Tab-separated table of C-alpha atoms in Angstrom:
chain	number	residue	atom	x	y	z
B	1	UNK	CA	0.052	0.689	0.367
B	2	UNK	CA	2.716	2.533	1.329
B	3	UNK	CA	4.152	1.789	-2.379
B	4	UNK	CA	1.204	2.950	-4.329
B	5	UNK	CA	0.999	5.259	-2.758
B	6	UNK	CA	4.731	5.932	-3.208
B	7	UNK	CA	3.852	6.288	-7.040
B	8	UNK	CA	0.285	7.745	-7.059
B	9	UNK	CA	2.081	10.808	-5.644
B	10	UNK	CA	5.126	10.965	-7.585
B	11	UNK	CA	3.341	10.380	-10.507
B	12	UNK	CA	-0.145	13.465	-9.282
B	13	UNK	CA	1.324	16.246	-10.357
B	14	UNK	CA	2.152	15.075	-14.230
B	15	UNK	CA	-1.419	13.774	-14.317
B	16	UNK	CA	-2.416	16.745	-13.656
B	17	UNK	CA	-1.163	18.857	-15.815
B	18	UNK	CA	-1.620	16.661	-19.289
B	19	UNK	CA	-5.278	16.393	-17.721
B	20	UNK	CA	-4.836	20.757	-17.822
B	21	UNK	CA	-3.851	20.716	-20.826
B	22	UNK	CA	-6.763	17.892	-22.391
B	23	UNK	CA	-9.394	20.020	-20.130
B	24	UNK	CA	-7.998	22.694	-22.073
B	25	UNK	CA	-7.993	21.143	-25.868
B	26	UNK	CA	-11.587	20.368	-25.485
B	27	UNK	CA	-12.511	23.607	-24.595
B	28	UNK	CA	-10.696	24.900	-27.928
B	29	UNK	CA	-12.335	22.893	-30.508
B	30	UNK	CA	-15.995	23.532	-28.657
B	31	UNK	CA	-14.905	26.513	-29.981
B	32	UNK	CA	-13.425	25.864	-33.169
B	33	UNK	CA	-13.912	22.891	-34.689
B	34	UNK	CA	-10.423	22.127	-34.651
B	35	UNK	CA	-9.400	18.459	-33.712
B	36	UNK	CA	-9.289	17.479	-30.009
B	37	UNK	CA	-6.041	15.971	-30.393
B	38	UNK	CA	-4.417	18.161	-32.307
B	39	UNK	CA	-5.257	21.390	-30.474
B	40	UNK	CA	-3.696	18.913	-26.927
B	41	UNK	CA	-0.474	17.971	-28.625
B	42	UNK	CA	-0.030	22.632	-30.081
B	43	UNK	CA	-0.838	22.804	-26.370
B	44	UNK	CA	1.147	20.767	-24.724
B	45	UNK	CA	4.037	21.251	-26.680
B	46	UNK	CA	4.001	25.066	-25.718
B	47	UNK	CA	4.925	23.265	-21.717
B	48	UNK	CA	7.110	21.408	-22.687
B	49	UNK	CA	9.823	22.259	-20.179
B	50	UNK	CA	8.072	20.139	-17.950
B	51	UNK	CA	9.097	16.866	-19.234
B	52	UNK	CA	12.620	17.719	-17.827
B	53	UNK	CA	11.817	18.998	-14.790
B	54	UNK	CA	10.637	17.520	-11.032
B	55	UNK	CA	7.829	16.850	-10.318
B	56	UNK	CA	6.060	16.696	-13.554
B	57	UNK	CA	8.259	14.505	-15.434
B	58	UNK	CA	7.639	10.780	-14.564
B	59	UNK	CA	3.269	11.968	-14.372
B	60	UNK	CA	4.215	13.106	-18.139
B	61	UNK	CA	6.109	9.161	-19.328
B	62	UNK	CA	2.930	8.124	-17.184
B	63	UNK	CA	0.706	9.426	-19.497
B	64	UNK	CA	2.508	9.275	-22.534
B	65	UNK	CA	3.346	5.855	-22.471
B	66	UNK	CA	-0.058	3.809	-20.503
B	67	UNK	CA	-2.685	6.149	-20.114
B	68	UNK	CA	-2.221	6.188	-24.068
B	69	UNK	CA	-2.471	2.379	-23.503
B	70	UNK	CA	-5.264	2.593	-21.640
B	71	UNK	CA	-7.755	4.740	-24.737
B	72	UNK	CA	-6.888	2.813	-27.255
B	73	UNK	CA	-7.947	-0.569	-25.994
B	74	UNK	CA	-10.949	1.639	-25.154
B	75	UNK	CA	-11.729	2.397	-28.584
B	76	UNK	CA	-13.011	-1.350	-29.108
B	77	UNK	CA	-15.998	0.136	-27.068
B	78	UNK	CA	-16.741	1.778	-31.004
B	79	UNK	CA	-16.551	-0.943	-33.254
B	80	UNK	CA	-19.193	-4.021	-32.947
B	81	UNK	CA	-19.026	-6.591	-35.347
B	82	UNK	CA	-23.373	-5.496	-36.814
B	83	UNK	CA	-22.007	-2.415	-37.373
B	84	UNK	CA	-18.860	-3.662	-39.993
B	85	UNK	CA	-20.494	-6.972	-41.165
B	86	UNK	CA	-24.270	-4.822	-42.427
B	87	UNK	CA	-22.988	-3.656	-45.429
B	88	UNK	CA	-21.469	-6.666	-47.305
B	89	UNK	CA	-18.079	-8.136	-48.237
B	90	UNK	CA	-17.538	-5.280	-51.069
B	91	UNK	CA	-16.404	-2.479	-48.100
B	92	UNK	CA	-15.125	-5.062	-46.352
B	93	UNK	CA	-12.104	-5.683	-49.845
B	94	UNK	CA	-12.178	-2.135	-50.520
B	95	UNK	CA	-10.945	-1.574	-47.133
B	96	UNK	CA	-8.406	-4.846	-46.546
B	97	UNK	CA	-7.004	-3.514	-50.083
B	98	UNK	CA	-7.013	0.199	-50.077
B	99	UNK	CA	-4.600	-0.876	-45.948
B	100	UNK	CA	-2.569	-3.336	-48.165
B	101	UNK	CA	-1.653	-0.849	-50.925
B	102	UNK	CA	-1.339	1.464	-47.738
B	103	UNK	CA	1.065	-0.014	-46.153
B	104	UNK	CA	3.102	-1.572	-49.502
B	105	UNK	CA	3.649	1.237	-50.432
B	106	UNK	CA	4.524	3.539	-47.748
B	107	UNK	CA	7.357	0.611	-46.391
B	108	UNK	CA	9.107	1.708	-50.516
B	109	UNK	CA	8.420	5.061	-50.514
B	110	UNK	CA	10.671	5.294	-46.381
B	111	UNK	CA	13.462	3.486	-48.217
B	112	UNK	CA	13.433	5.484	-51.054
B	113	UNK	CA	12.797	9.402	-48.819
B	114	UNK	CA	16.235	7.149	-46.652
B	115	UNK	CA	14.004	7.740	-43.465
B	116	UNK	CA	12.847	5.268	-40.504
B	117	UNK	CA	11.818	2.017	-40.671
B	118	UNK	CA	9.027	3.214	-37.545
B	119	UNK	CA	8.787	6.850	-39.322
B	120	UNK	CA	6.858	4.800	-42.130
B	121	UNK	CA	4.659	2.086	-39.769
B	122	UNK	CA	3.388	5.456	-38.279
B	123	UNK	CA	2.156	6.852	-41.233
B	124	UNK	CA	1.498	4.165	-43.108
B	125	UNK	CA	-1.017	3.189	-40.522
B	126	UNK	CA	-2.127	6.489	-39.481
B	127	UNK	CA	-2.976	6.899	-43.293
B	128	UNK	CA	-4.434	3.503	-43.853
B	129	UNK	CA	-6.435	2.920	-41.028
B	130	UNK	CA	-8.137	5.398	-38.719
B	131	UNK	CA	-5.468	8.963	-38.155
B	132	UNK	CA	-3.862	9.956	-34.408
B	133	UNK	CA	-5.357	7.159	-33.648
B	134	UNK	CA	-3.835	4.242	-35.214
B	135	UNK	CA	-0.529	6.280	-34.121
B	136	UNK	CA	-0.480	6.720	-31.115
B	137	UNK	CA	-1.685	2.599	-31.133
B	138	UNK	CA	1.098	1.606	-33.101
B	139	UNK	CA	3.287	4.263	-31.424
B	140	UNK	CA	2.277	2.079	-27.571
B	141	UNK	CA	3.622	-1.025	-30.103
B	142	UNK	CA	6.989	-0.028	-31.734
B	143	UNK	CA	9.869	-0.879	-30.131
B	144	UNK	CA	11.453	2.320	-27.694
B	145	UNK	CA	13.732	4.813	-29.383
B	146	UNK	CA	14.745	7.849	-28.195
B	147	UNK	CA	13.449	10.075	-31.811
B	148	UNK	CA	9.431	8.043	-30.450
B	149	UNK	CA	8.022	10.662	-29.456
B	150	UNK	CA	9.129	12.911	-31.579
B	151	UNK	CA	7.645	10.542	-34.635
B	152	UNK	CA	4.507	10.503	-33.383
B	153	UNK	CA	4.384	13.575	-32.745
B	154	UNK	CA	5.062	14.524	-36.369
B	155	UNK	CA	2.474	11.813	-37.354
B	156	UNK	CA	-0.671	13.325	-35.698
B	157	UNK	CA	0.134	16.817	-36.101
B	158	UNK	CA	0.977	15.765	-40.397
B	159	UNK	CA	-2.650	13.279	-40.336
B	160	UNK	CA	-4.380	15.601	-37.667
B	161	UNK	CA	-4.110	18.604	-41.500
B	162	UNK	CA	-4.780	16.549	-43.983
B	163	UNK	CA	-7.846	15.232	-42.323
B	164	UNK	CA	-9.190	18.324	-41.986
B	165	UNK	CA	-8.715	19.305	-45.441
B	166	UNK	CA	-9.996	16.074	-46.738
B	167	UNK	CA	-12.856	17.739	-44.576
B	168	UNK	CA	-12.909	21.071	-46.309
B	169	UNK	CA	-12.598	19.813	-50.346
B	170	UNK	CA	-13.755	16.278	-50.682
B	171	UNK	CA	-17.301	16.871	-49.881
B	172	UNK	CA	-16.958	19.615	-52.944
B	173	UNK	CA	-15.301	17.098	-55.153
B	174	UNK	CA	-17.599	13.958	-54.945
B	175	UNK	CA	-20.194	16.360	-55.575
B	176	UNK	CA	-18.814	17.136	-59.344
B	177	UNK	CA	-17.853	13.929	-59.939
B	178	UNK	CA	-21.357	12.935	-59.378
B	179	UNK	CA	-21.145	10.226	-56.628
B	180	UNK	CA	-23.694	10.315	-54.094
B	181	UNK	CA	-25.671	8.693	-51.508
B	182	UNK	CA	-23.800	5.076	-50.485
B	183	UNK	CA	-20.742	5.820	-53.022
B	184	UNK	CA	-19.955	9.424	-51.872
B	185	UNK	CA	-19.788	7.769	-47.687
B	186	UNK	CA	-18.106	4.832	-48.672
B	187	UNK	CA	-15.343	6.944	-50.603
B	188	UNK	CA	-15.552	9.658	-46.859
B	189	UNK	CA	-15.641	6.694	-44.822
B	190	UNK	CA	-12.399	4.504	-46.994
B	191	UNK	CA	-10.244	8.306	-47.144
B	192	UNK	CA	-9.958	10.471	-44.482
B	193	UNK	CA	-8.341	9.750	-41.368
B	194	UNK	CA	-9.709	11.100	-38.273
B	195	UNK	CA	-13.473	9.706	-37.752
B	196	UNK	CA	-14.769	13.171	-36.545
B	197	UNK	CA	-13.902	14.578	-40.217
B	198	UNK	CA	-15.534	11.537	-41.596
B	199	UNK	CA	-18.860	12.257	-40.176
B	200	UNK	CA	-18.355	15.789	-40.400
B	201	UNK	CA	-18.057	15.290	-44.069
B	202	UNK	CA	-20.279	12.640	-44.802
B	203	UNK	CA	-23.633	14.439	-42.979
B	204	UNK	CA	-21.976	17.425	-44.660
B	205	UNK	CA	-24.031	15.842	-47.923
B	206	UNK	CA	-26.370	14.133	-46.967
B	207	UNK	CA	-27.555	11.476	-44.126
B	208	UNK	CA	-27.579	8.491	-45.885
B	209	UNK	CA	-23.257	8.727	-47.002
B	210	UNK	CA	-22.988	10.138	-43.432
B	211	UNK	CA	-24.125	6.517	-41.897
B	212	UNK	CA	-21.807	5.184	-44.406
B	213	UNK	CA	-19.230	7.010	-43.956
B	214	UNK	CA	-19.048	5.417	-40.283
B	215	UNK	CA	-19.754	2.096	-40.839
B	216	UNK	CA	-16.911	2.406	-43.937
B	217	UNK	CA	-14.540	4.471	-40.561
B	218	UNK	CA	-14.952	1.442	-38.192
B	219	UNK	CA	-13.910	-1.020	-40.899
B	220	UNK	CA	-10.649	0.781	-40.948
B	221	UNK	CA	-11.066	1.523	-37.443
B	222	UNK	CA	-10.681	-2.351	-36.505
B	223	UNK	CA	-8.001	-3.364	-38.895
B	224	UNK	CA	-5.986	-1.449	-36.437
B	225	UNK	CA	-5.767	-5.926	-34.765
B	226	UNK	CA	-4.606	-7.535	-37.797
B	227	UNK	CA	-2.048	-5.038	-38.549
B	228	UNK	CA	-0.999	-4.932	-35.139
B	229	UNK	CA	-0.290	-8.404	-34.355
B	230	UNK	CA	1.629	-8.756	-38.654
B	231	UNK	CA	3.917	-5.494	-37.338
B	232	UNK	CA	3.820	-8.299	-33.652
B	233	UNK	CA	5.403	-11.212	-35.772
B	234	UNK	CA	7.632	-8.916	-37.494
B	235	UNK	CA	9.027	-7.137	-34.367
B	236	UNK	CA	9.332	-11.080	-32.430
B	237	UNK	CA	11.217	-12.205	-36.095
B	238	UNK	CA	13.433	-9.745	-36.021
B	239	UNK	CA	14.297	-8.425	-31.730
B	240	UNK	CA	17.538	-6.797	-32.743
B	241	UNK	CA	15.104	-4.008	-34.054
B	242	UNK	CA	13.559	-3.769	-30.706
B	243	UNK	CA	17.349	-2.864	-29.026
B	244	UNK	CA	16.604	-5.905	-26.545
B	245	UNK	CA	17.427	-9.282	-25.690
B	246	UNK	CA	13.723	-10.047	-25.062
B	247	UNK	CA	11.566	-10.580	-28.436
B	248	UNK	CA	7.734	-8.328	-27.719
B	249	UNK	CA	4.360	-9.866	-27.266
B	250	UNK	CA	3.263	-11.717	-30.501
B	251	UNK	CA	0.161	-9.000	-28.848
B	252	UNK	CA	0.253	-6.033	-26.748
B	253	UNK	CA	-2.374	-6.636	-23.913
B	254	UNK	CA	-4.089	-2.931	-25.159
B	255	UNK	CA	-4.721	-4.439	-28.662
B	256	UNK	CA	-6.012	-8.075	-26.618
B	257	UNK	CA	-8.429	-5.742	-24.509
B	258	UNK	CA	-9.571	-4.291	-27.633
B	259	UNK	CA	-10.695	-7.240	-29.339
B	260	UNK	CA	-12.650	-8.216	-26.113
B	261	UNK	CA	-14.593	-5.131	-25.386
B	262	UNK	CA	-15.364	-5.922	-29.472
B	263	UNK	CA	-16.577	-9.430	-29.229
B	264	UNK	CA	-17.835	-8.778	-25.639
B	265	UNK	CA	-21.035	-6.083	-27.533
B	266	UNK	CA	-22.072	-9.770	-29.814
B	267	UNK	CA	-23.039	-11.388	-27.049
B	268	UNK	CA	-23.324	-9.072	-23.892
B	269	UNK	CA	-26.594	-5.675	-24.736
B	270	UNK	CA	-23.659	-4.058	-23.422
B	271	UNK	CA	-26.052	-0.651	-21.950
B	272	UNK	CA	-25.723	2.865	-23.912
B	273	UNK	CA	-24.705	4.396	-20.852
B	274	UNK	CA	-21.544	2.322	-20.215
B	275	UNK	CA	-20.363	2.458	-23.859
B	276	UNK	CA	-21.231	5.918	-24.093
B	277	UNK	CA	-18.674	6.495	-20.658
B	278	UNK	CA	-16.429	3.778	-22.277
B	279	UNK	CA	-16.007	6.253	-25.887
B	280	UNK	CA	-15.482	9.410	-23.373
B	281	UNK	CA	-13.190	7.841	-21.477
B	282	UNK	CA	-11.532	6.600	-24.446
B	283	UNK	CA	-11.087	10.060	-25.899
B	284	UNK	CA	-9.915	11.173	-23.031
B	285	UNK	CA	-6.992	9.247	-22.502
B	286	UNK	CA	-6.347	10.358	-25.897
B	287	UNK	CA	-6.094	12.902	-25.585
B	288	UNK	CA	-4.540	14.045	-22.229
B	289	UNK	CA	-1.897	11.253	-24.318
B	290	UNK	CA	-1.181	13.537	-26.653
B	291	UNK	CA	-0.830	16.343	-23.792
B	292	UNK	CA	1.676	14.513	-22.983
B	293	UNK	CA	2.859	13.673	-26.301
B	294	UNK	CA	3.662	16.972	-27.111
B	295	UNK	CA	4.979	18.381	-23.354
B	296	UNK	CA	8.300	15.402	-24.549
B	297	UNK	CA	8.941	17.158	-28.061
B	298	UNK	CA	10.666	19.583	-28.661
B	299	UNK	CA	10.568	22.569	-31.246
B	300	UNK	CA	14.186	23.102	-31.941
B	301	UNK	CA	14.479	18.644	-32.369
B	302	UNK	CA	10.083	18.523	-34.429
B	303	UNK	CA	12.487	20.859	-36.916
B	304	UNK	CA	15.621	18.171	-37.157
B	305	UNK	CA	12.765	16.154	-39.218
B	306	UNK	CA	12.398	17.925	-42.065
B	307	UNK	CA	10.396	17.778	-44.971
B	308	UNK	CA	10.946	14.086	-45.735
B	309	UNK	CA	7.167	12.743	-43.482
B	310	UNK	CA	5.203	15.122	-43.935
B	311	UNK	CA	6.170	14.505	-47.974
B	312	UNK	CA	5.172	10.918	-47.004
B	313	UNK	CA	1.419	11.651	-45.435
B	314	UNK	CA	0.918	13.643	-48.532
B	315	UNK	CA	1.884	11.245	-51.237
B	316	UNK	CA	0.019	8.223	-48.769
B	317	UNK	CA	-3.500	10.253	-48.719
B	318	UNK	CA	-3.223	11.168	-52.490
B	319	UNK	CA	-2.438	7.260	-53.172
B	320	UNK	CA	-4.946	6.053	-51.169
B	321	UNK	CA	-8.012	9.189	-52.184
B	322	UNK	CA	-6.905	7.601	-55.597
B	323	UNK	CA	-7.458	3.338	-54.953
B	324	UNK	CA	-10.601	4.154	-53.066
B	325	UNK	CA	-12.253	6.112	-55.965
B	326	UNK	CA	-11.255	3.852	-58.059
B	327	UNK	CA	-12.980	1.557	-55.904
B	328	UNK	CA	-16.528	2.783	-55.973
B	329	UNK	CA	-16.205	4.117	-59.014
B	330	UNK	CA	-15.767	0.800	-60.629
B	331	UNK	CA	-16.742	-1.847	-58.138
B	332	UNK	CA	-19.739	0.569	-56.306
């Protein structure tokens, strides 16, 4: 008990600072319509000096790692088997193929641009699956690296900006192409990175497009599990990449929890109040983690990254849009 109290006392200052930043980010998001994750990152960066001094350093590091994993696990409450199975096989094939194409292209472009493999994993997963949430989940599964927080920060900022631009630009593009209803929704759900922007873009066209976009987006979120599993297999096969003598687990505990929550909803009628609470808790945990990651990253270090990761994200976003547009116009 004494050990737990000592641990809690050590973590409390840093956790409190992250909570304050998350609350401020939520308020700014509600007032100005900006993504919560992006706001939490930027506000956290303004307080980055706190990550290098006591008494806040331990709590910030704990939030960036452990609270992040809890938030990713709770994302399982946003996905149900009925939702992902309700649209039939065509959207599934579109999602699986687009994820595979983007991840393969990310690997090739990462090597061509001379970037680390971890950068490619984060960029490819964020673009192909679910934006900032995927970047956070993959960052939690990757081996520890001195530049890990900086890579995550660059990826989250990039996909958040691109997702916001897509929310504004894609709906008029679809109208110009004559796409509407389920086709438009499938394109929006299959291409925009973050859930909030998918919903905003879809319902700006029609209720039907919004519903379809949300379900297709949830299909992409469900792809997080096999991608993290594949990443675990690769890392187990190449233990030197982790810089550790012990191989990482095949599936991190937070991914197991994610799957368990999805399956739980299939066998148990989870009360709506519990689902709402869990989804809100996931959002808060991720916002706390993003604030902590921002605090652990310094602008001088971020400037060293250069334009190559940004070019990678833009290229992958364009490839995803082209692939999904071709699918919805040819296959339907």
